[in-house]
Structures are given as C-alpha cells and as structure tokens.
Amino acid sequence: MTSTVPALGTRTAEGSALQAVLLDMDGTLVDTEGFWWDVEVEVFASLGHTLDESWRHVVVGGPMTRSAGFLIEATGADITLPELTVLLNDGFEERIDHALPLMPGAARLLAELYEYEVPTALVSASHRRIIDRVLDRLGAHHFGLTVAGDEVPRTKPHPDPYLTAAAGLGADPARCAVVEDTATGVAAAEAAGCHVVAVPSVAPIAPAPRRTVVTSLEEIDLTFLHGLMAGR
C-alpha cells in the first residue's frame, strides 16, 4: 500500500471523517446470492413446487423469515417457516463447504482496511451459523464485530443491524460507509443514516443522495471511501 491514504481521523469537507466501514456479506463480499436461490429451488422442488424465476428479485437480500415466508405463501407449500429455515440453512452450508468464491476485489479491500486499522464490521441478514462458516473464508481478524440477522430484533431492511454495528464500533452512523449489493440492504443502511456504496449483484440499484453506485468492489479503496465522506 502507498502512503497516500488519509489517516482515519483526518477531517474532510464539512468536518466529516470516515469512522468505520460496514460490509454486507452475501453478494457483496462472497458470491453466494446464487447459492441461496439454487437451494430454494431445490428445496421447493423436493416439496413438489417449481419457483418462478421472477421471484428471485423478491427474495434476494432479505431476511430468511421474509424470503422463506414469501415462497411458502407463493407456492402454497405444506411446510412451516421454522422447518423451511432449517432446510435452507442446511442446503446453503453444504454448498459453501464445497466452494465459497469471493467477489472480485473483496480480499484486497479487506486487507487494506485491516492494514490501515479502519474499524470494520460484517453486517448480514444471514443467521449466525452461516456467518461463522463464511468467516473461516473471509478471515475473522478483518472484522471488529459481526452482526447476524437472527441477533437483532429487526433485520434488513430495518436500520437495526447497521445501528447495532456502528454502536459496537463506537462510530457515528453518519460517518460510516456501508457497502451493499441489494435494495433491501441499501434501505437498511440509509435508514440508519449511513453513506452507502451499492454494488448491485442481482437487481439494478439507482444512484441517490448519500448513495454511490459502482460495478465492482475493485472500484472501492480507502481513498475512495474518504472521498465519499467528503462528498466528492
């Protein structure tokens, strides 16, 4: 790394400075959004139902209770939400045990944030059992804390996960940069008052105030994030 990256506490325009970076997991750091859909298709096929491809955009990025609940209602499958949750988590774990590809730029970004000691959190709608499996691949040392979807009263699209992460890192949400890949996650981060970088994985996301859209994590580095906080 070069020495051109601003120090973490360096003040930017309007007295703002980057205090923490909060990162989504599925579809943002690891290329797993397709895994979830494949598991959902297989589980419902075993129950005698075929999922409509258009539903993929409905369930992507949301908490499992919402996604699974929608699919049960849409198909009329004879299964309870707790039963389906177990089947989906089991199927997903089986997949990531075989392969867990990182998104392009993920390893480099995590290494840079770690090298410059930027407080960083992993904030996911996935359950703790899934996050802990993925952390083996991402490297738990990269994160000051992790927030799972089954550990907060309300998960994404509510702001609770990002407010919890900011508080845990001792950061002001307004001085946190969030990296997300879905509209659900973006809504949660914006509701928490954070600056958002959207890297769409399945469905398009439009630019908006306090929201920057890029095509890949390869476009994001610490200099970029400092500029984001400065409004550049």
JSON list of C-alpha atoms in Angstrom, two decimals:
[
{"chain": "A", "resi": 1, "resn": "MET", "atom": "CA", "xyz": [0.00, 0.00, 0.00]},
{"chain": "A", "resi": 2, "resn": "THR", "atom": "CA", "xyz": [1.13, 3.58, -0.61]},
{"chain": "A", "resi": 3, "resn": "SER", "atom": "CA", "xyz": [1.24, 6.34, 2.00]},
{"chain": "A", "resi": 4, "resn": "THR", "atom": "CA", "xyz": [-1.30, 8.48, 0.13]},
{"chain": "A", "resi": 5, "resn": "VAL", "atom": "CA", "xyz": [-4.31, 7.10, 2.04]},
{"chain": "A", "resi": 6, "resn": "PRO", "atom": "CA", "xyz": [-5.57, 9.72, 4.54]},
{"chain": "A", "resi": 7, "resn": "ALA", "atom": "CA", "xyz": [-5.30, 8.88, 8.22]},
{"chain": "A", "resi": 8, "resn": "LEU", "atom": "CA", "xyz": [-8.55, 7.59, 9.63]},
{"chain": "A", "resi": 9, "resn": "GLY", "atom": "CA", "xyz": [-9.24, 10.65, 11.75]},
{"chain": "A", "resi": 10, "resn": "THR", "atom": "CA", "xyz": [-8.36, 13.18, 9.04]},
{"chain": "A", "resi": 11, "resn": "ARG", "atom": "CA", "xyz": [-11.20, 15.67, 8.77]},
{"chain": "A", "resi": 12, "resn": "THR", "atom": "CA", "xyz": [-12.78, 16.14, 5.38]},
{"chain": "A", "resi": 13, "resn": "ALA", "atom": "CA", "xyz": [-15.22, 18.66, 3.94]},
{"chain": "A", "resi": 14, "resn": "GLU", "atom": "CA", "xyz": [-17.79, 20.00, 6.41]},
{"chain": "A", "resi": 15, "resn": "GLY", "atom": "CA", "xyz": [-15.86, 18.49, 9.33]},
{"chain": "A", "resi": 16, "resn": "SER", "atom": "CA", "xyz": [-16.76, 14.91, 8.43]},
{"chain": "A", "resi": 17, "resn": "ALA", "atom": "CA", "xyz": [-14.37, 11.97, 8.61]},
{"chain": "A", "resi": 18, "resn": "LEU", "atom": "CA", "xyz": [-14.68, 8.26, 7.97]},
{"chain": "A", "resi": 19, "resn": "GLN", "atom": "CA", "xyz": [-15.06, 6.44, 11.29]},
{"chain": "A", "resi": 20, "resn": "ALA", "atom": "CA", "xyz": [-15.98, 2.90, 10.22]},
{"chain": "A", "resi": 21, "resn": "VAL", "atom": "CA", "xyz": [-16.78, 0.67, 7.26]},
{"chain": "A", "resi": 22, "resn": "LEU", "atom": "CA", "xyz": [-19.74, -1.71, 7.47]},
{"chain": "A", "resi": 23, "resn": "LEU", "atom": "CA", "xyz": [-19.90, -4.52, 4.92]},
{"chain": "A", "resi": 24, "resn": "ASP", "atom": "CA", "xyz": [-22.71, -6.79, 3.81]},
{"chain": "A", "resi": 25, "resn": "MET", "atom": "CA", "xyz": [-21.79, -10.44, 3.18]},
{"chain": "A", "resi": 26, "resn": "ASP", "atom": "CA", "xyz": [-23.83, -12.40, 0.59]},
{"chain": "A", "resi": 27, "resn": "GLY", "atom": "CA", "xyz": [-23.40, -10.95, -2.88]},
{"chain": "A", "resi": 28, "resn": "THR", "atom": "CA", "xyz": [-21.10, -8.21, -1.58]},
{"chain": "A", "resi": 29, "resn": "LEU", "atom": "CA", "xyz": [-18.02, -9.99, -0.21]},
{"chain": "A", "resi": 30, "resn": "VAL", "atom": "CA", "xyz": [-18.86, -13.57, -1.20]},
{"chain": "A", "resi": 31, "resn": "ASP", "atom": "CA", "xyz": [-20.50, -14.64, -4.45]},
{"chain": "A", "resi": 32, "resn": "THR", "atom": "CA", "xyz": [-23.37, -16.53, -2.79]},
{"chain": "A", "resi": 33, "resn": "GLU", "atom": "CA", "xyz": [-26.63, -14.85, -3.80]},
{"chain": "A", "resi": 34, "resn": "GLY", "atom": "CA", "xyz": [-26.99, -17.51, -6.50]},
{"chain": "A", "resi": 35, "resn": "PHE", "atom": "CA", "xyz": [-26.36, -20.22, -3.91]},
{"chain": "A", "resi": 36, "resn": "TRP", "atom": "CA", "xyz": [-29.39, -19.15, -1.88]},
{"chain": "A", "resi": 37, "resn": "TRP", "atom": "CA", "xyz": [-31.65, -19.19, -4.93]},
{"chain": "A", "resi": 38, "resn": "ASP", "atom": "CA", "xyz": [-30.38, -22.59, -6.05]},
{"chain": "A", "resi": 39, "resn": "VAL", "atom": "CA", "xyz": [-31.05, -24.01, -2.58]},
{"chain": "A", "resi": 40, "resn": "GLU", "atom": "CA", "xyz": [-34.55, -22.51, -2.54]},
{"chain": "A", "resi": 41, "resn": "VAL", "atom": "CA", "xyz": [-35.29, -24.01, -5.96]},
{"chain": "A", "resi": 42, "resn": "GLU", "atom": "CA", "xyz": [-34.07, -27.45, -4.85]},
{"chain": "A", "resi": 43, "resn": "VAL", "atom": "CA", "xyz": [-35.91, -27.45, -1.53]},
{"chain": "A", "resi": 44, "resn": "PHE", "atom": "CA", "xyz": [-39.21, -26.45, -3.09]},
{"chain": "A", "resi": 45, "resn": "ALA", "atom": "CA", "xyz": [-38.73, -28.96, -5.90]},
{"chain": "A", "resi": 46, "resn": "SER", "atom": "CA", "xyz": [-38.45, -31.65, -3.21]},
{"chain": "A", "resi": 47, "resn": "LEU", "atom": "CA", "xyz": [-41.78, -30.38, -1.88]},
{"chain": "A", "resi": 48, "resn": "GLY", "atom": "CA", "xyz": [-43.35, -30.63, -5.33]},
{"chain": "A", "resi": 49, "resn": "HIS", "atom": "CA", "xyz": [-43.22, -26.96, -6.31]},
{"chain": "A", "resi": 50, "resn": "THR", "atom": "CA", "xyz": [-41.46, -25.00, -9.03]},
{"chain": "A", "resi": 51, "resn": "LEU", "atom": "CA", "xyz": [-40.25, -21.50, -8.23]},
{"chain": "A", "resi": 52, "resn": "ASP", "atom": "CA", "xyz": [-40.87, -18.71, -10.72]},
{"chain": "A", "resi": 53, "resn": "GLU", "atom": "CA", "xyz": [-37.61, -17.04, -11.78]},
{"chain": "A", "resi": 54, "resn": "SER", "atom": "CA", "xyz": [-39.23, -13.62, -11.27]},
{"chain": "A", "resi": 55, "resn": "TRP", "atom": "CA", "xyz": [-39.46, -14.34, -7.54]},
{"chain": "A", "resi": 56, "resn": "ARG", "atom": "CA", "xyz": [-35.70, -14.26, -7.30]},
{"chain": "A", "resi": 57, "resn": "HIS", "atom": "CA", "xyz": [-35.75, -10.46, -7.25]},
{"chain": "A", "resi": 58, "resn": "VAL", "atom": "CA", "xyz": [-38.34, -10.52, -4.46]},
{"chain": "A", "resi": 59, "resn": "VAL", "atom": "CA", "xyz": [-36.35, -12.74, -2.10]},
{"chain": "A", "resi": 60, "resn": "VAL", "atom": "CA", "xyz": [-32.82, -11.50, -2.78]},
{"chain": "A", "resi": 61, "resn": "GLY", "atom": "CA", "xyz": [-31.10, -9.67, 0.03]},
{"chain": "A", "resi": 62, "resn": "GLY", "atom": "CA", "xyz": [-33.86, -10.04, 2.56]},
{"chain": "A", "resi": 63, "resn": "PRO", "atom": "CA", "xyz": [-34.02, -11.82, 5.90]},
{"chain": "A", "resi": 64, "resn": "MET", "atom": "CA", "xyz": [-34.78, -15.51, 5.69]},
{"chain": "A", "resi": 65, "resn": "THR", "atom": "CA", "xyz": [-38.09, -15.08, 7.50]},
{"chain": "A", "resi": 66, "resn": "ARG", "atom": "CA", "xyz": [-39.29, -12.72, 4.79]},
{"chain": "A", "resi": 67, "resn": "SER", "atom": "CA", "xyz": [-37.89, -14.66, 1.84]},
{"chain": "A", "resi": 68, "resn": "ALA", "atom": "CA", "xyz": [-38.98, -18.07, 3.08]},
{"chain": "A", "resi": 69, "resn": "GLY", "atom": "CA", "xyz": [-42.37, -16.75, 4.16]},
{"chain": "A", "resi": 70, "resn": "PHE", "atom": "CA", "xyz": [-42.95, -15.27, 0.72]},
{"chain": "A", "resi": 71, "resn": "LEU", "atom": "CA", "xyz": [-42.07, -18.53, -1.02]},
{"chain": "A", "resi": 72, "resn": "ILE", "atom": "CA", "xyz": [-44.35, -20.58, 1.25]},
{"chain": "A", "resi": 73, "resn": "GLU", "atom": "CA", "xyz": [-47.23, -18.23, 0.53]},
{"chain": "A", "resi": 74, "resn": "ALA", "atom": "CA", "xyz": [-46.49, -18.02, -3.21]},
{"chain": "A", "resi": 75, "resn": "THR", "atom": "CA", "xyz": [-46.30, -21.80, -3.68]},
{"chain": "A", "resi": 76, "resn": "GLY", "atom": "CA", "xyz": [-48.74, -22.97, -1.02]},
{"chain": "A", "resi": 77, "resn": "ALA", "atom": "CA", "xyz": [-46.13, -25.50, 0.12]},
{"chain": "A", "resi": 78, "resn": "ASP", "atom": "CA", "xyz": [-47.07, -27.62, 3.10]},
{"chain": "A", "resi": 79, "resn": "ILE", "atom": "CA", "xyz": [-44.17, -26.66, 5.36]},
{"chain": "A", "resi": 80, "resn": "THR", "atom": "CA", "xyz": [-43.75, -24.36, 8.33]},
{"chain": "A", "resi": 81, "resn": "LEU", "atom": "CA", "xyz": [-41.38, -21.42, 8.39]},
{"chain": "A", "resi": 82, "resn": "PRO", "atom": "CA", "xyz": [-39.09, -22.98, 11.06]},
{"chain": "A", "resi": 83, "resn": "GLU", "atom": "CA", "xyz": [-38.91, -26.25, 9.09]},
{"chain": "A", "resi": 84, "resn": "LEU", "atom": "CA", "xyz": [-38.07, -24.43, 5.87]},
{"chain": "A", "resi": 85, "resn": "THR", "atom": "CA", "xyz": [-35.44, -22.29, 7.59]},
{"chain": "A", "resi": 86, "resn": "VAL", "atom": "CA", "xyz": [-33.57, -25.40, 8.72]},
{"chain": "A", "resi": 87, "resn": "LEU", "atom": "CA", "xyz": [-33.66, -26.93, 5.23]},
{"chain": "A", "resi": 88, "resn": "LEU", "atom": "CA", "xyz": [-32.42, -23.73, 3.58]},
{"chain": "A", "resi": 89, "resn": "ASN", "atom": "CA", "xyz": [-29.57, -23.21, 6.04]},
{"chain": "A", "resi": 90, "resn": "ASP", "atom": "CA", "xyz": [-28.54, -26.87, 5.73]},
{"chain": "A", "resi": 91, "resn": "GLY", "atom": "CA", "xyz": [-28.54, -26.67, 1.94]},
{"chain": "A", "resi": 92, "resn": "PHE", "atom": "CA", "xyz": [-26.55, -23.45, 1.93]},
{"chain": "A", "resi": 93, "resn": "GLU", "atom": "CA", "xyz": [-23.94, -24.78, 4.34]},
{"chain": "A", "resi": 94, "resn": "GLU", "atom": "CA", "xyz": [-23.47, -27.84, 2.14]},
{"chain": "A", "resi": 95, "resn": "ARG", "atom": "CA", "xyz": [-22.76, -25.58, -0.83]},
{"chain": "A", "resi": 96, "resn": "ILE", "atom": "CA", "xyz": [-20.26, -23.30, 0.87]},
{"chain": "A", "resi": 97, "resn": "ASP", "atom": "CA", "xyz": [-18.45, -26.32, 2.28]},
{"chain": "A", "resi": 98, "resn": "HIS", "atom": "CA", "xyz": [-17.65, -27.25, -1.32]},
{"chain": "A", "resi": 99, "resn": "ALA", "atom": "CA", "xyz": [-16.89, -23.77, -2.67]},
{"chain": "A", "resi": 100, "resn": "LEU", "atom": "CA", "xyz": [-17.07, -20.20, -1.41]},
{"chain": "A", "resi": 101, "resn": "PRO", "atom": "CA", "xyz": [-15.90, -17.75, -4.06]},
{"chain": "A", "resi": 102, "resn": "LEU", "atom": "CA", "xyz": [-15.05, -14.20, -3.05]},
{"chain": "A", "resi": 103, "resn": "MET", "atom": "CA", "xyz": [-16.34, -11.27, -5.08]},
{"chain": "A", "resi": 104, "resn": "PRO", "atom": "CA", "xyz": [-13.65, -9.57, -7.20]},
{"chain": "A", "resi": 105, "resn": "GLY", "atom": "CA", "xyz": [-11.80, -7.04, -5.07]},
{"chain": "A", "resi": 106, "resn": "ALA", "atom": "CA", "xyz": [-13.07, -8.38, -1.73]},
{"chain": "A", "resi": 107, "resn": "ALA", "atom": "CA", "xyz": [-9.76, -9.79, -0.47]},
{"chain": "A", "resi": 108, "resn": "ARG", "atom": "CA", "xyz": [-7.85, -6.64, -1.46]},
{"chain": "A", "resi": 109, "resn": "LEU", "atom": "CA", "xyz": [-10.41, -4.31, 0.19]},
{"chain": "A", "resi": 110, "resn": "LEU", "atom": "CA", "xyz": [-10.46, -6.29, 3.44]},
{"chain": "A", "resi": 111, "resn": "ALA", "atom": "CA", "xyz": [-6.67, -6.37, 3.55]},
{"chain": "A", "resi": 112, "resn": "GLU", "atom": "CA", "xyz": [-6.44, -2.61, 3.02]},
{"chain": "A", "resi": 113, "resn": "LEU", "atom": "CA", "xyz": [-8.99, -1.81, 5.73]},
{"chain": "A", "resi": 114, "resn": "TYR", "atom": "CA", "xyz": [-7.15, -4.13, 8.11]},
{"chain": "A", "resi": 115, "resn": "GLU", "atom": "CA", "xyz": [-3.72, -2.69, 7.29]},
{"chain": "A", "resi": 116, "resn": "TYR", "atom": "CA", "xyz": [-4.87, 0.87, 7.98]},
{"chain": "A", "resi": 117, "resn": "GLU", "atom": "CA", "xyz": [-6.77, -0.22, 11.11]},
{"chain": "A", "resi": 118, "resn": "VAL", "atom": "CA", "xyz": [-10.13, 1.03, 9.90]},
{"chain": "A", "resi": 119, "resn": "PRO", "atom": "CA", "xyz": [-12.89, -0.20, 12.25]},
{"chain": "A", "resi": 120, "resn": "THR", "atom": "CA", "xyz": [-14.82, -2.69, 10.14]},
{"chain": "A", "resi": 121, "resn": "ALA", "atom": "CA", "xyz": [-17.96, -4.76, 10.73]},
{"chain": "A", "resi": 122, "resn": "LEU", "atom": "CA", "xyz": [-19.68, -7.54, 8.83]},
{"chain": "A", "resi": 123, "resn": "VAL", "atom": "CA", "xyz": [-23.44, -6.93, 8.79]},
{"chain": "A", "resi": 124, "resn": "SER", "atom": "CA", "xyz": [-25.59, -9.69, 7.29]},
{"chain": "A", "resi": 125, "resn": "ALA", "atom": "CA", "xyz": [-29.21, -10.85, 7.22]},
{"chain": "A", "resi": 126, "resn": "SER", "atom": "CA", "xyz": [-27.88, -14.42, 7.28]},
{"chain": "A", "resi": 127, "resn": "HIS", "atom": "CA", "xyz": [-28.04, -16.39, 10.52]},
{"chain": "A", "resi": 128, "resn": "ARG", "atom": "CA", "xyz": [-25.07, -16.69, 12.88]},
{"chain": "A", "resi": 129, "resn": "ARG", "atom": "CA", "xyz": [-24.44, -20.31, 11.92]},
{"chain": "A", "resi": 130, "resn": "ILE", "atom": "CA", "xyz": [-23.90, -19.19, 8.31]},
{"chain": "A", "resi": 131, "resn": "ILE", "atom": "CA", "xyz": [-21.79, -16.14, 9.15]},
{"chain": "A", "resi": 132, "resn": "ASP", "atom": "CA", "xyz": [-19.41, -18.20, 11.27]},
{"chain": "A", "resi": 133, "resn": "ARG", "atom": "CA", "xyz": [-18.86, -20.62, 8.37]},
{"chain": "A", "resi": 134, "resn": "VAL", "atom": "CA", "xyz": [-18.16, -17.77, 5.95]},
{"chain": "A", "resi": 135, "resn": "LEU", "atom": "CA", "xyz": [-15.78, -16.05, 8.38]},
{"chain": "A", "resi": 136, "resn": "ASP", "atom": "CA", "xyz": [-13.44, -19.01, 8.03]},
{"chain": "A", "resi": 137, "resn": "ARG", "atom": "CA", "xyz": [-13.00, -17.96, 4.39]},
{"chain": "A", "resi": 138, "resn": "LEU", "atom": "CA", "xyz": [-13.03, -14.18, 4.84]},
{"chain": "A", "resi": 139, "resn": "GLY", "atom": "CA", "xyz": [-10.79, -14.15, 7.90]},
{"chain": "A", "resi": 140, "resn": "ALA", "atom": "CA", "xyz": [-12.44, -13.20, 11.18]},
{"chain": "A", "resi": 141, "resn": "HIS", "atom": "CA", "xyz": [-9.49, -10.93, 12.04]},
{"chain": "A", "resi": 142, "resn": "HIS", "atom": "CA", "xyz": [-10.69, -8.47, 9.38]},
{"chain": "A", "resi": 143, "resn": "PHE", "atom": "CA", "xyz": [-13.74, -7.52, 11.45]},
{"chain": "A", "resi": 144, "resn": "GLY", "atom": "CA", "xyz": [-14.07, -5.75, 14.77]},
{"chain": "A", "resi": 145, "resn": "LEU", "atom": "CA", "xyz": [-17.51, -7.28, 15.11]},
{"chain": "A", "resi": 146, "resn": "THR", "atom": "CA", "xyz": [-20.15, -9.16, 13.13]},
{"chain": "A", "resi": 147, "resn": "VAL", "atom": "CA", "xyz": [-23.94, -8.76, 13.22]},
{"chain": "A", "resi": 148, "resn": "ALA", "atom": "CA", "xyz": [-26.20, -11.65, 12.16]},
{"chain": "A", "resi": 149, "resn": "GLY", "atom": "CA", "xyz": [-29.82, -11.43, 11.06]},
{"chain": "A", "resi": 150, "resn": "ASP", "atom": "CA", "xyz": [-31.01, -13.63, 13.92]},
{"chain": "A", "resi": 151, "resn": "GLU", "atom": "CA", "xyz": [-29.28, -11.46, 16.54]},
{"chain": "A", "resi": 152, "resn": "VAL", "atom": "CA", "xyz": [-31.24, -8.23, 16.13]},
{"chain": "A", "resi": 153, "resn": "PRO", "atom": "CA", "xyz": [-34.94, -7.57, 16.84]},
{"chain": "A", "resi": 154, "resn": "ARG", "atom": "CA", "xyz": [-35.46, -6.39, 13.26]},
{"chain": "A", "resi": 155, "resn": "THR", "atom": "CA", "xyz": [-33.10, -7.20, 10.42]},
{"chain": "A", "resi": 156, "resn": "LYS", "atom": "CA", "xyz": [-32.76, -5.58, 6.98]},
{"chain": "A", "resi": 157, "resn": "PRO", "atom": "CA", "xyz": [-34.49, -3.52, 5.56]},
{"chain": "A", "resi": 158, "resn": "HIS", "atom": "CA", "xyz": [-34.82, -2.03, 9.06]},
{"chain": "A", "resi": 159, "resn": "PRO", "atom": "CA", "xyz": [-31.86, 0.07, 10.26]},
{"chain": "A", "resi": 160, "resn": "ASP", "atom": "CA", "xyz": [-31.25, -2.02, 13.41]},
{"chain": "A", "resi": 161, "resn": "PRO", "atom": "CA", "xyz": [-28.33, -4.12, 12.08]},
{"chain": "A", "resi": 162, "resn": "TYR", "atom": "CA", "xyz": [-26.35, -1.08, 10.95]},
{"chain": "A", "resi": 163, "resn": "LEU", "atom": "CA", "xyz": [-27.17, 0.93, 14.05]},
{"chain": "A", "resi": 164, "resn": "THR", "atom": "CA", "xyz": [-26.00, -2.03, 16.14]},
{"chain": "A", "resi": 165, "resn": "ALA", "atom": "CA", "xyz": [-22.75, -2.31, 14.18]},
{"chain": "A", "resi": 166, "resn": "ALA", "atom": "CA", "xyz": [-22.00, 1.42, 14.37]},
{"chain": "A", "resi": 167, "resn": "ALA", "atom": "CA", "xyz": [-22.65, 1.46, 18.11]},
{"chain": "A", "resi": 168, "resn": "GLY", "atom": "CA", "xyz": [-20.50, -1.61, 18.61]},
{"chain": "A", "resi": 169, "resn": "LEU", "atom": "CA", "xyz": [-17.59, 0.11, 16.87]},
{"chain": "A", "resi": 170, "resn": "GLY", "atom": "CA", "xyz": [-18.18, 3.38, 18.70]},
{"chain": "A", "resi": 171, "resn": "ALA", "atom": "CA", "xyz": [-18.93, 5.18, 15.45]},
{"chain": "A", "resi": 172, "resn": "ASP", "atom": "CA", "xyz": [-21.50, 7.77, 14.39]},
{"chain": "A", "resi": 173, "resn": "PRO", "atom": "CA", "xyz": [-23.71, 6.15, 11.69]},
{"chain": "A", "resi": 174, "resn": "ALA", "atom": "CA", "xyz": [-23.48, 9.37, 9.67]},
{"chain": "A", "resi": 175, "resn": "ARG", "atom": "CA", "xyz": [-19.71, 8.86, 9.50]},
{"chain": "A", "resi": 176, "resn": "CYS", "atom": "CA", "xyz": [-19.91, 5.20, 8.47]},
{"chain": "A", "resi": 177, "resn": "ALA", "atom": "CA", "xyz": [-19.58, 3.92, 4.91]},
{"chain": "A", "resi": 178, "resn": "VAL", "atom": "CA", "xyz": [-21.72, 0.88, 4.09]},
{"chain": "A", "resi": 179, "resn": "VAL", "atom": "CA", "xyz": [-21.13, -1.44, 1.13]},
{"chain": "A", "resi": 180, "resn": "GLU", "atom": "CA", "xyz": [-24.25, -3.33, -0.02]},
{"chain": "A", "resi": 181, "resn": "ASP", "atom": "CA", "xyz": [-25.44, -5.25, -3.08]},
{"chain": "A", "resi": 182, "resn": "THR", "atom": "CA", "xyz": [-29.25, -5.25, -2.76]},
{"chain": "A", "resi": 183, "resn": "ALA", "atom": "CA", "xyz": [-32.03, -2.70, -2.43]},
{"chain": "A", "resi": 184, "resn": "THR", "atom": "CA", "xyz": [-33.02, -4.28, 0.90]},
{"chain": "A", "resi": 185, "resn": "GLY", "atom": "CA", "xyz": [-29.58, -3.75, 2.36]},
{"chain": "A", "resi": 186, "resn": "VAL", "atom": "CA", "xyz": [-29.29, -0.25, 0.91]},
{"chain": "A", "resi": 187, "resn": "ALA", "atom": "CA", "xyz": [-32.62, 0.66, 2.52]},
{"chain": "A", "resi": 188, "resn": "ALA", "atom": "CA", "xyz": [-31.37, -0.56, 5.91]},
{"chain": "A", "resi": 189, "resn": "ALA", "atom": "CA", "xyz": [-28.12, 1.39, 5.68]},
{"chain": "A", "resi": 190, "resn": "GLU", "atom": "CA", "xyz": [-29.82, 4.58, 4.52]},
{"chain": "A", "resi": 191, "resn": "ALA", "atom": "CA", "xyz": [-32.44, 4.31, 7.25]},
{"chain": "A", "resi": 192, "resn": "ALA", "atom": "CA", "xyz": [-29.55, 4.13, 9.73]},
{"chain": "A", "resi": 193, "resn": "GLY", "atom": "CA", "xyz": [-28.15, 7.38, 8.30]},
{"chain": "A", "resi": 194, "resn": "CYS", "atom": "CA", "xyz": [-25.02, 5.91, 6.72]},
{"chain": "A", "resi": 195, "resn": "HIS", "atom": "CA", "xyz": [-23.29, 6.74, 3.45]},
{"chain": "A", "resi": 196, "resn": "VAL", "atom": "CA", "xyz": [-23.87, 3.86, 1.04]},
{"chain": "A", "resi": 197, "resn": "VAL", "atom": "CA", "xyz": [-21.86, 2.34, -1.78]},
{"chain": "A", "resi": 198, "resn": "ALA", "atom": "CA", "xyz": [-24.09, -0.01, -3.77]},
{"chain": "A", "resi": 199, "resn": "VAL", "atom": "CA", "xyz": [-22.53, -2.79, -5.81]},
{"chain": "A", "resi": 200, "resn": "PRO", "atom": "CA", "xyz": [-25.62, -4.40, -7.41]},
{"chain": "A", "resi": 201, "resn": "SER", "atom": "CA", "xyz": [-25.45, -8.20, -7.67]},
{"chain": "A", "resi": 202, "resn": "VAL", "atom": "CA", "xyz": [-28.85, -9.35, -8.94]},
{"chain": "A", "resi": 203, "resn": "ALA", "atom": "CA", "xyz": [-31.12, -6.33, -9.49]},
{"chain": "A", "resi": 204, "resn": "PRO", "atom": "CA", "xyz": [-30.15, -2.79, -10.53]},
{"chain": "A", "resi": 205, "resn": "ILE", "atom": "CA", "xyz": [-29.86, -0.04, -7.91]},
{"chain": "A", "resi": 206, "resn": "ALA", "atom": "CA", "xyz": [-30.14, 3.62, -8.90]},
{"chain": "A", "resi": 207, "resn": "PRO", "atom": "CA", "xyz": [-27.87, 6.37, -7.54]},
{"chain": "A", "resi": 208, "resn": "ALA", "atom": "CA", "xyz": [-29.39, 8.71, -4.94]},
{"chain": "A", "resi": 209, "resn": "PRO", "atom": "CA", "xyz": [-28.30, 11.27, -2.36]},
{"chain": "A", "resi": 210, "resn": "ARG", "atom": "CA", "xyz": [-25.72, 9.72, 0.03]},
{"chain": "A", "resi": 211, "resn": "ARG", "atom": "CA", "xyz": [-25.67, 6.68, -2.28]},
{"chain": "A", "resi": 212, "resn": "THR", "atom": "CA", "xyz": [-22.95, 5.91, -4.82]},
{"chain": "A", "resi": 213, "resn": "VAL", "atom": "CA", "xyz": [-23.34, 3.01, -7.27]},
{"chain": "A", "resi": 214, "resn": "VAL", "atom": "CA", "xyz": [-20.31, 1.14, -8.63]},
{"chain": "A", "resi": 215, "resn": "THR", "atom": "CA", "xyz": [-19.99, -2.02, -10.68]},
{"chain": "A", "resi": 216, "resn": "SER", "atom": "CA", "xyz": [-17.42, -3.87, -8.57]},
{"chain": "A", "resi": 217, "resn": "LEU", "atom": "CA", "xyz": [-15.55, -3.83, -5.26]},
{"chain": "A", "resi": 218, "resn": "GLU", "atom": "CA", "xyz": [-12.46, -3.30, -7.39]},
{"chain": "A", "resi": 219, "resn": "GLU", "atom": "CA", "xyz": [-13.57, 0.34, -7.68]},
{"chain": "A", "resi": 220, "resn": "ILE", "atom": "CA", "xyz": [-13.54, 0.79, -3.89]},
{"chain": "A", "resi": 221, "resn": "ASP", "atom": "CA", "xyz": [-10.48, 1.54, -1.78]},
{"chain": "A", "resi": 222, "resn": "LEU", "atom": "CA", "xyz": [-9.82, 3.63, 1.30]},
{"chain": "A", "resi": 223, "resn": "THR", "atom": "CA", "xyz": [-9.11, 6.77, -0.71]},
{"chain": "A", "resi": 224, "resn": "PHE", "atom": "CA", "xyz": [-12.47, 6.30, -2.47]},
{"chain": "A", "resi": 225, "resn": "LEU", "atom": "CA", "xyz": [-14.25, 5.91, 0.89]},
{"chain": "A", "resi": 226, "resn": "HIS", "atom": "CA", "xyz": [-12.64, 9.05, 2.33]},
{"chain": "A", "resi": 227, "resn": "GLY", "atom": "CA", "xyz": [-13.75, 10.92, -0.78]},
{"chain": "A", "resi": 228, "resn": "LEU", "atom": "CA", "xyz": [-17.25, 9.56, -0.34]},
{"chain": "A", "resi": 229, "resn": "MET", "atom": "CA", "xyz": [-17.47, 11.05, 3.14]},
{"chain": "A", "resi": 230, "resn": "ALA", "atom": "CA", "xyz": [-16.16, 14.35, 1.82]},
{"chain": "A", "resi": 231, "resn": "GLY", "atom": "CA", "xyz": [-18.89, 14.44, -0.83]},
{"chain": "A", "resi": 232, "resn": "ARG", "atom": "CA", "xyz": [-16.52, 14.10, -3.76]}
]
